[in-house]
GROMACS .gro file of C-alpha atoms in nm:
model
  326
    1UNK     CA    1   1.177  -3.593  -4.238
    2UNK     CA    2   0.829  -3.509  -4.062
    3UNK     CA    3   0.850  -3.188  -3.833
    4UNK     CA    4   0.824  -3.261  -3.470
    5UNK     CA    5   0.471  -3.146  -3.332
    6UNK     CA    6   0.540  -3.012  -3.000
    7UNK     CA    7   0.353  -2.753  -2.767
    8UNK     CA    8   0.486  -2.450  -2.585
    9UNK     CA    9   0.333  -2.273  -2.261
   10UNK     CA   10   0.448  -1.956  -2.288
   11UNK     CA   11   0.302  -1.602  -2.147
   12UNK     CA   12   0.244  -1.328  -2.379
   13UNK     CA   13   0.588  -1.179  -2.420
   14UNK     CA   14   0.737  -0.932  -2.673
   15UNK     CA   15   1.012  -1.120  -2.702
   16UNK     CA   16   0.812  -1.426  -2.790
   17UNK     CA   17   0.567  -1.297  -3.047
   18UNK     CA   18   0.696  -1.434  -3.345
   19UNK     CA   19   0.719  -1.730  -3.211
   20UNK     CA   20   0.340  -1.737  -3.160
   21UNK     CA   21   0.306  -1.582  -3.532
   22UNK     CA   22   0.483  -1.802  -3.726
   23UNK     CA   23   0.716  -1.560  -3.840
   24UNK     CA   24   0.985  -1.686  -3.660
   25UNK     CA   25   0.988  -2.102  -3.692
   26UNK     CA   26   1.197  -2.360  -3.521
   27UNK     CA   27   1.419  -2.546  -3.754
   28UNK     CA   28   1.224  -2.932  -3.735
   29UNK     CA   29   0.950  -2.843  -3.550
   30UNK     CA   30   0.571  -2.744  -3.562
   31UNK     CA   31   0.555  -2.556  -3.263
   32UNK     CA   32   0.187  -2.482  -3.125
   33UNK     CA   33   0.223  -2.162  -2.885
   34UNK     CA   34  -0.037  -2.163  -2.559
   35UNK     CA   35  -0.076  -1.832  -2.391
   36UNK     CA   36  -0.102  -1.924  -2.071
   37UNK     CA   37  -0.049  -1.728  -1.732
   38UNK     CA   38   0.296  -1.812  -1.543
   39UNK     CA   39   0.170  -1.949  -1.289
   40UNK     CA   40  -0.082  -2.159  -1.419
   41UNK     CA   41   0.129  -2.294  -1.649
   42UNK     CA   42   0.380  -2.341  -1.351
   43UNK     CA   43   0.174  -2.568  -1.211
   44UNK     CA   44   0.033  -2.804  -1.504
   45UNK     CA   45   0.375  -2.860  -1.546
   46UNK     CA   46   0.521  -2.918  -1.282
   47UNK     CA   47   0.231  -3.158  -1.122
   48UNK     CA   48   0.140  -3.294  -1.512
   49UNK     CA   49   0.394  -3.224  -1.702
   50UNK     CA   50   0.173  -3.106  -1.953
   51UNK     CA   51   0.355  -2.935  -2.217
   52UNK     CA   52   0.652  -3.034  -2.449
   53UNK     CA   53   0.820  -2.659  -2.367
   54UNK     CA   54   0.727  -2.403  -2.138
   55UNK     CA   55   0.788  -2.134  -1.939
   56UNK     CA   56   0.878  -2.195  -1.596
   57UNK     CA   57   1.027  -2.056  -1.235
   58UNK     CA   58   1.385  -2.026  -1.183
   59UNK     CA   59   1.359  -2.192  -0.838
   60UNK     CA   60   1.050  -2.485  -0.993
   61UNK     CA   61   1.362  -2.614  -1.182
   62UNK     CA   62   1.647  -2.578  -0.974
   63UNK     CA   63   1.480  -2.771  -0.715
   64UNK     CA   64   1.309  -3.069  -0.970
   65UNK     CA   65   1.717  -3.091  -1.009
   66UNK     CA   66   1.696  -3.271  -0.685
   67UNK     CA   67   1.481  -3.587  -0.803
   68UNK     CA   68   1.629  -3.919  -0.883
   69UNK     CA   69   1.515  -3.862  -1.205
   70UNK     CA   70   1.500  -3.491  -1.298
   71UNK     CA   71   1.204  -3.438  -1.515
   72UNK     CA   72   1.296  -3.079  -1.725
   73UNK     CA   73   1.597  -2.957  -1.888
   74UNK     CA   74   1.642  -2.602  -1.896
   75UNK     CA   75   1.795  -2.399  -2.254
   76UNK     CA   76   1.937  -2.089  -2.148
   77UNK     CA   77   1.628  -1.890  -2.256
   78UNK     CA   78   1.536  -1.627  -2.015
   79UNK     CA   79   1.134  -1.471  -2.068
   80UNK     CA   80   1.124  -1.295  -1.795
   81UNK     CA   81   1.355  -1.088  -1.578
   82UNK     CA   82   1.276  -0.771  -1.336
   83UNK     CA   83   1.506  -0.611  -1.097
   84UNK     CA   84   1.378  -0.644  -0.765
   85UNK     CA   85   1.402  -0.381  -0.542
   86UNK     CA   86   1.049  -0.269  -0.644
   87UNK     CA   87   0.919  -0.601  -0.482
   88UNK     CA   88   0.934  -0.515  -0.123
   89UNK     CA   89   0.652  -0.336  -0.037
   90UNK     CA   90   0.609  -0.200   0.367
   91UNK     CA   91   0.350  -0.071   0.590
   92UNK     CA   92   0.397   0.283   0.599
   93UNK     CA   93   0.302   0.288   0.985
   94UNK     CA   94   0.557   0.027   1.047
   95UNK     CA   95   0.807   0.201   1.149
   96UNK     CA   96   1.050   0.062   0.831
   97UNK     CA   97   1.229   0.337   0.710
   98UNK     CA   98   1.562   0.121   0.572
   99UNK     CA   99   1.621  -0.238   0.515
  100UNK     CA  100   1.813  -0.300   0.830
  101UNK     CA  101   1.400  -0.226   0.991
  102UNK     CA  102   1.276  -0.573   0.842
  103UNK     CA  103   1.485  -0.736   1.071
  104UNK     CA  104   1.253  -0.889   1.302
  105UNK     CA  105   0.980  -0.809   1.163
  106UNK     CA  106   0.653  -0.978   1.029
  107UNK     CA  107   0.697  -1.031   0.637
  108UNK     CA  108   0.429  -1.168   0.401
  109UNK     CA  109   0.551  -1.421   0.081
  110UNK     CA  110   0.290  -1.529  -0.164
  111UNK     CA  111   0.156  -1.883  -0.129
  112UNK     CA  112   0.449  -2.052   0.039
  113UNK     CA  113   0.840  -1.992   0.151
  114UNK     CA  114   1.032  -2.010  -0.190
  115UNK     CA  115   0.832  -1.732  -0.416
  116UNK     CA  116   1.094  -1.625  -0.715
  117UNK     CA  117   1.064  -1.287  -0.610
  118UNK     CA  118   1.121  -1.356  -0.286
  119UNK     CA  119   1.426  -1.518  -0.324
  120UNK     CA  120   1.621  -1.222  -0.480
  121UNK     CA  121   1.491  -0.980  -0.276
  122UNK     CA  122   1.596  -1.176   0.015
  123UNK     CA  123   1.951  -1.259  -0.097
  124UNK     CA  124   1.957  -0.907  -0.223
  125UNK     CA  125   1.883  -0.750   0.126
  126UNK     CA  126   2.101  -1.001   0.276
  127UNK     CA  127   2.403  -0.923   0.047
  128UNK     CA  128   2.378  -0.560  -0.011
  129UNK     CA  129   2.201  -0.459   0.313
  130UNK     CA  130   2.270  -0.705   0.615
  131UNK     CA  131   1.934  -0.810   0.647
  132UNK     CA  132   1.953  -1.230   0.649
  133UNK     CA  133   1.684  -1.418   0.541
  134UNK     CA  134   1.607  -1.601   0.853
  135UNK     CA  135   1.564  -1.229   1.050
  136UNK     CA  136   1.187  -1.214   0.990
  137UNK     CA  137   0.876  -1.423   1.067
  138UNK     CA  138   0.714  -1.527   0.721
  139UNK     CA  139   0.347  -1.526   0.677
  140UNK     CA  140   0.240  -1.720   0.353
  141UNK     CA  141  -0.058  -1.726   0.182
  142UNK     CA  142  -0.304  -1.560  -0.132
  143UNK     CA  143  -0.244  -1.172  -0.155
  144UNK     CA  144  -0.648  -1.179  -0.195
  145UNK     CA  145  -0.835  -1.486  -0.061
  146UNK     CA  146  -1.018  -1.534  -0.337
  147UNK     CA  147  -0.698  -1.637  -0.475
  148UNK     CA  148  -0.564  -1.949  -0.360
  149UNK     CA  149  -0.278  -2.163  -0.474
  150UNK     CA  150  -0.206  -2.509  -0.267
  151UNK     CA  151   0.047  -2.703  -0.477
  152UNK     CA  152   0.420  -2.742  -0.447
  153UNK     CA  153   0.513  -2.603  -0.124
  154UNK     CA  154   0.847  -2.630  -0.030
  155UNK     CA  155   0.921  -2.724   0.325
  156UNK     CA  156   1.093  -2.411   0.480
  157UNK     CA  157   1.420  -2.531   0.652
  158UNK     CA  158   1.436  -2.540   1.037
  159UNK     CA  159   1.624  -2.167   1.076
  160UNK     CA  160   1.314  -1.995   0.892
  161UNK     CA  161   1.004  -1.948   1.111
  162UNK     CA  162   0.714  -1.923   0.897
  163UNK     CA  163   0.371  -1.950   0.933
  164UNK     CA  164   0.042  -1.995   0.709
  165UNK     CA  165  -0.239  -1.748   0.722
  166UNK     CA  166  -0.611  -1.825   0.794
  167UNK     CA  167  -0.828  -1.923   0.493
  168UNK     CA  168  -1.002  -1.624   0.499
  169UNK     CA  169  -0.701  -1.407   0.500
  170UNK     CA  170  -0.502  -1.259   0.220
  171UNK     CA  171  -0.136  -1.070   0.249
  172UNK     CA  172  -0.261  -0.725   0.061
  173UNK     CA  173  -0.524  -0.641   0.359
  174UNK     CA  174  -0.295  -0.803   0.630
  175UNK     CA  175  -0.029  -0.533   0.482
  176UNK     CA  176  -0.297  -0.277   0.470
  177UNK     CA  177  -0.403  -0.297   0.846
  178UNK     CA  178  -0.050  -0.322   1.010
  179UNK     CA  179  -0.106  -0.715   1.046
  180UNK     CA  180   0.241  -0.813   0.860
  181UNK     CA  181   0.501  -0.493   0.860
  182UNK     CA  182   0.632  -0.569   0.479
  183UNK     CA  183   0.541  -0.803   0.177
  184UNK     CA  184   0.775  -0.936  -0.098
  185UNK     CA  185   0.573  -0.993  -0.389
  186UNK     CA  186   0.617  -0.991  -0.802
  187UNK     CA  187   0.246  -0.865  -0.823
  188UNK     CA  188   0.191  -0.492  -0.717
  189UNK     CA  189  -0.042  -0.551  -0.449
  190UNK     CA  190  -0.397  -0.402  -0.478
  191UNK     CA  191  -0.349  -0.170  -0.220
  192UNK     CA  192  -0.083   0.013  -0.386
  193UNK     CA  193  -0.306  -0.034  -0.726
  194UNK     CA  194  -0.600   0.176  -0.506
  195UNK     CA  195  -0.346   0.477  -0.419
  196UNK     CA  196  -0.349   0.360  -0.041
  197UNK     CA  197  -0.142   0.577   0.180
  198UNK     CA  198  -0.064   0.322   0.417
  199UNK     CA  199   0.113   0.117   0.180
  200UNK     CA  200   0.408   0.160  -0.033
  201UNK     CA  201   0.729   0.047  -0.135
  202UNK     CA  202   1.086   0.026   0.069
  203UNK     CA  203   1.242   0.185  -0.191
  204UNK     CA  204   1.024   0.452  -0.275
  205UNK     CA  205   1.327   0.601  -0.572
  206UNK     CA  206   1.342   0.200  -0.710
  207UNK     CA  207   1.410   0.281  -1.053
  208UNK     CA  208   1.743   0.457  -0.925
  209UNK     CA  209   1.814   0.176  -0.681
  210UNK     CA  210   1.796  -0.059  -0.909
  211UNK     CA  211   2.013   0.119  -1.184
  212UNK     CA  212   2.255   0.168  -0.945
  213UNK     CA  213   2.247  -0.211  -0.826
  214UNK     CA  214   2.283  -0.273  -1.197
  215UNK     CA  215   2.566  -0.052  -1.234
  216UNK     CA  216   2.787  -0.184  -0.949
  217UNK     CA  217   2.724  -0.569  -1.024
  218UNK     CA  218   2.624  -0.641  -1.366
  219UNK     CA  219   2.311  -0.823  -1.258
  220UNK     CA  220   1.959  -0.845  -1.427
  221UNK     CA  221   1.785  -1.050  -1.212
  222UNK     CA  222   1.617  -1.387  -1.435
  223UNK     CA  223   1.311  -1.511  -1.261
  224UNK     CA  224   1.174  -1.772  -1.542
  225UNK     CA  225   1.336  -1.989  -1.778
  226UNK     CA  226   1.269  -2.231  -2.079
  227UNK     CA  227   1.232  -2.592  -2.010
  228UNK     CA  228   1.172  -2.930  -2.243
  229UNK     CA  229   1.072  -3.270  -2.059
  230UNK     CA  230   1.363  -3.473  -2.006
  231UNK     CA  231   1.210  -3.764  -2.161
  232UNK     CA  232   1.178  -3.607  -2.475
  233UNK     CA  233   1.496  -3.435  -2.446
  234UNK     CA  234   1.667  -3.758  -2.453
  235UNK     CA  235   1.473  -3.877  -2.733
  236UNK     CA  236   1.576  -3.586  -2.980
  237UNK     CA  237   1.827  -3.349  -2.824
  238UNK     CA  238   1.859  -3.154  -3.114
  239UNK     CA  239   1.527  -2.972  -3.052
  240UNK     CA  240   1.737  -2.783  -2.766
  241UNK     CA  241   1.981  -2.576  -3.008
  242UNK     CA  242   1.714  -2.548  -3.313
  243UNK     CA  243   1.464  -2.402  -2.967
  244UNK     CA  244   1.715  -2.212  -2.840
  245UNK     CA  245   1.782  -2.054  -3.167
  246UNK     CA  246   1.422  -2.000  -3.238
  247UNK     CA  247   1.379  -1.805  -2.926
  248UNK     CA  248   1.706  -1.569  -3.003
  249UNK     CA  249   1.577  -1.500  -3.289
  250UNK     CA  250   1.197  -1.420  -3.182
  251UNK     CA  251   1.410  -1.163  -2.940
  252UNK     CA  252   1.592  -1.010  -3.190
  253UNK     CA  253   1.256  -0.959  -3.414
  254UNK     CA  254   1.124  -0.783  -3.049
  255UNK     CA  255   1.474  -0.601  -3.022
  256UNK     CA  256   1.409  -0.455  -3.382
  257UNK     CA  257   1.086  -0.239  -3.298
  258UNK     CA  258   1.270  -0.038  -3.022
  259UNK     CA  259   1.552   0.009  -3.219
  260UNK     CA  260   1.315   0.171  -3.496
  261UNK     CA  261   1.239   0.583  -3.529
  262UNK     CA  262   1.081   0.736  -3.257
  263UNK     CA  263   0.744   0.766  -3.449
  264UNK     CA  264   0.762   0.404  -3.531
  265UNK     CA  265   0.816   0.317  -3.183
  266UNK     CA  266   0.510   0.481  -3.043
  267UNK     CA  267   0.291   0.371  -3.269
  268UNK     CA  268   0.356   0.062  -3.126
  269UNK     CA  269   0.373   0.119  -2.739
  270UNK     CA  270   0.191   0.407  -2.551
  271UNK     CA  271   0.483   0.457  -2.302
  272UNK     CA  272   0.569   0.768  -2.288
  273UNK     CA  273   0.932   0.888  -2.335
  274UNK     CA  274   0.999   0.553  -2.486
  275UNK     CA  275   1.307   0.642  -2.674
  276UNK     CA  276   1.441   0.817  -2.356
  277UNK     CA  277   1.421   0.514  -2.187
  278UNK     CA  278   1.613   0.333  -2.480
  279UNK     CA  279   1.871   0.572  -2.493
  280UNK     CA  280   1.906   0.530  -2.107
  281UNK     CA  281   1.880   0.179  -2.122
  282UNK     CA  282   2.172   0.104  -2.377
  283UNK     CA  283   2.386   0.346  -2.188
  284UNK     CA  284   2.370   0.159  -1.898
  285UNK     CA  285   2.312  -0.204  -1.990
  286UNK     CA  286   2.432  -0.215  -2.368
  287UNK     CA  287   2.305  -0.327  -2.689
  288UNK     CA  288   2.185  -0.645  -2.563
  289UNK     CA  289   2.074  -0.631  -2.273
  290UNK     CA  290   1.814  -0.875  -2.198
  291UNK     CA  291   2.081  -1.152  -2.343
  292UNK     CA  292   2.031  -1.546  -2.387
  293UNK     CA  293   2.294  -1.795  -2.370
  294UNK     CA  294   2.506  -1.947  -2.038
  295UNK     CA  295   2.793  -1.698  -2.000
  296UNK     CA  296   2.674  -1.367  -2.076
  297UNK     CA  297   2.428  -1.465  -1.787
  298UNK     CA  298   2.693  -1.663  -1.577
  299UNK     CA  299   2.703  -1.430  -1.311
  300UNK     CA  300   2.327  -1.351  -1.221
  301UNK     CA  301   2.278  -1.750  -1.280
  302UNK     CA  302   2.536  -1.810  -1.043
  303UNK     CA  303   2.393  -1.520  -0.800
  304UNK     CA  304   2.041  -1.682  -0.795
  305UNK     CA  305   2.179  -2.045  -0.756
  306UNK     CA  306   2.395  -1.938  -0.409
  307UNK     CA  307   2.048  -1.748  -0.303
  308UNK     CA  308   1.845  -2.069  -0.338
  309UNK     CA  309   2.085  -2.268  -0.186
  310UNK     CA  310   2.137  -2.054   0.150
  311UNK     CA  311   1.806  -2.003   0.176
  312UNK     CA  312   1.775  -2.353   0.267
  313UNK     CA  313   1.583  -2.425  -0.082
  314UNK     CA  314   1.835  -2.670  -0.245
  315UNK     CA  315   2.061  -2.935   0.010
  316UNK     CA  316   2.377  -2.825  -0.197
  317UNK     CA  317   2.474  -2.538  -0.387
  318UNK     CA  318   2.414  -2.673  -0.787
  319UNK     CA  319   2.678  -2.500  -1.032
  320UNK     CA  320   2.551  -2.305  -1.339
  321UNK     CA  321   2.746  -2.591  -1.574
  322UNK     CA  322   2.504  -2.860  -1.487
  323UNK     CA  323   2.220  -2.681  -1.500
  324UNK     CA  324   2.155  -2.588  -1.876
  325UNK     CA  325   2.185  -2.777  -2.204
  326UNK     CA  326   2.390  -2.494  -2.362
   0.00000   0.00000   0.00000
């Protein structure tokens, strides 16, 4: 039987490489790798649906579950993950000394209500900190103007007051200049970049913060997952397991460099301490830690799923069960 020709959009990712070498292969299929940026491939699929397989946001899918006719169906591939207490950043004249100081407050969100990041660190505030999502004024927009994204925006719900900056505007100098008091965003914002001492993060000790998050509730935060157009889905469902198993085993090739000698290891990566982190790393998280499959991930899919919903994102709270092809 012919392989199956089929393109992935997928970012540059360790965990991906030999996927985009070859040396890893999908059982039936000729996969042709595309190294595209998240959010650019974000939106050629989710306005073209472009690609056979890509890379996409956690909350893009969960809320294309709400169509008639959804058009994706996710594997239980995670790319890319990042705890985020690191993605609150503050004006450091603000006044915001602790999470309960947002409340009220003037907060920037990238592009429009709904940003992945955004989501966590909300529900994260609210859960662990008191601070509920509908406490602040949102301010959407580019961080830079130059930068502009105006696709898929996703009606805020009627307890979230939000509004959309000027078109010469962007959240980073906003942040900067005391305009907004605090910004939730995945990208480090330039300021921050530049060494600006008016800008920083909430949790200046994040790394502890977050290991410590990690620690009490088991949770890695996912932000992006792997999904196949439905319509081709239902035309050959096997090409979720022989994907699925493709990707595992791309991770496992990544898995195998930081598992080698120290020497090896930075030959490969100029991080220093590299095998300190490891050893600190599998202490705390295990062996596997960045896992794939449904119910190693149950709870943190679950976790993100409740955030979405409450946040006024998704009409009813979707279960984890009918939202994968495991």
């Amino acid at each position: 039987m012919a392989e199956l020709d089929l393109t992935l959009a997928c970012w540059n990712y360790d965990r991906t490489a030999a996927l985009r070498d070859g040396s890893v292969k999908p059982e039936g299929i000729q996969l042709r790798c595309l190294d595209t940026f998240p959010a650019e491939t974000f939106q050629r699929m989710v306005k073209f649906k472009e690609f056979d397989v890509s890379e996409l946001g956690f909350k893009f899918y969960v809320s294309s579950l709400a169509a008639k006719d959804p058009p994706f169906i996710a594997i239980p591939v995670f790319p890319l993950r990042i705890f985020r207490h690191s993605a609150i950043f503050i004006n450091t004249n603000s006044g915001i000394a602790r999470p309960q100081d947002l409340i009220g407050r003037k907060v920037g969100e990238p592009f429009a209500y709904g940003h992945d990041a955004a989501i966590w660190a909300r529900g994260i505030l609210s859960d662990e900190y008191g601070v509920p999502h509908n406490s602040v004024t949102y301010h959407v927009g580019p961080i830079e103007p130059a930068i502009r994204r105006d696709w898929r925006q996703f009606a805020p719900p009627k307890d979230v007051r939000v509004e959309t900056i000027g078109p010469t505007q962007g959240l980073d100098a906003m942040l900067e200049a005391g305009e907004i008091d605090a910004l939730y965003s995945a990208i480090t914002p330039p300021s921050v970049l530049n060494g600006s001492p008016k800008v920083g993060r909430l949790f200046e000790n994040y790394e502890a913060v977050e290991r410590d998050y990690y620690k009490r509730t088991g949770v890695f935060p996912i932000v992006h997952l792997v999904v196949i157009r439905r319509e081709l889905y239902e035309q050959h469902r096997w090409v979720a397991q022989s994907l699925y198993k493709a990707f595992k085993a791309a991770k496992d090739e990544a898995q195998k460099l930081y598992e080698q000698q120290a020497g090896a290891m930075h030959r490969l990566f100029m991080t220093p301490w590299l095998t300190a982190h490891q050893e600190e790393n599998r202490k705390l998280m295990g062996d596997d830690f960045w896992p794939y499959g449904l119910e190693p991930n149950r709870k943190a899919l679950e976790l993100f799923l409740r955030y979405h919903h409450e946040q006024g994102l998704s009409k009813r709270l979707i279960t984890v069960d009918e939202l994968l092809d495991s």
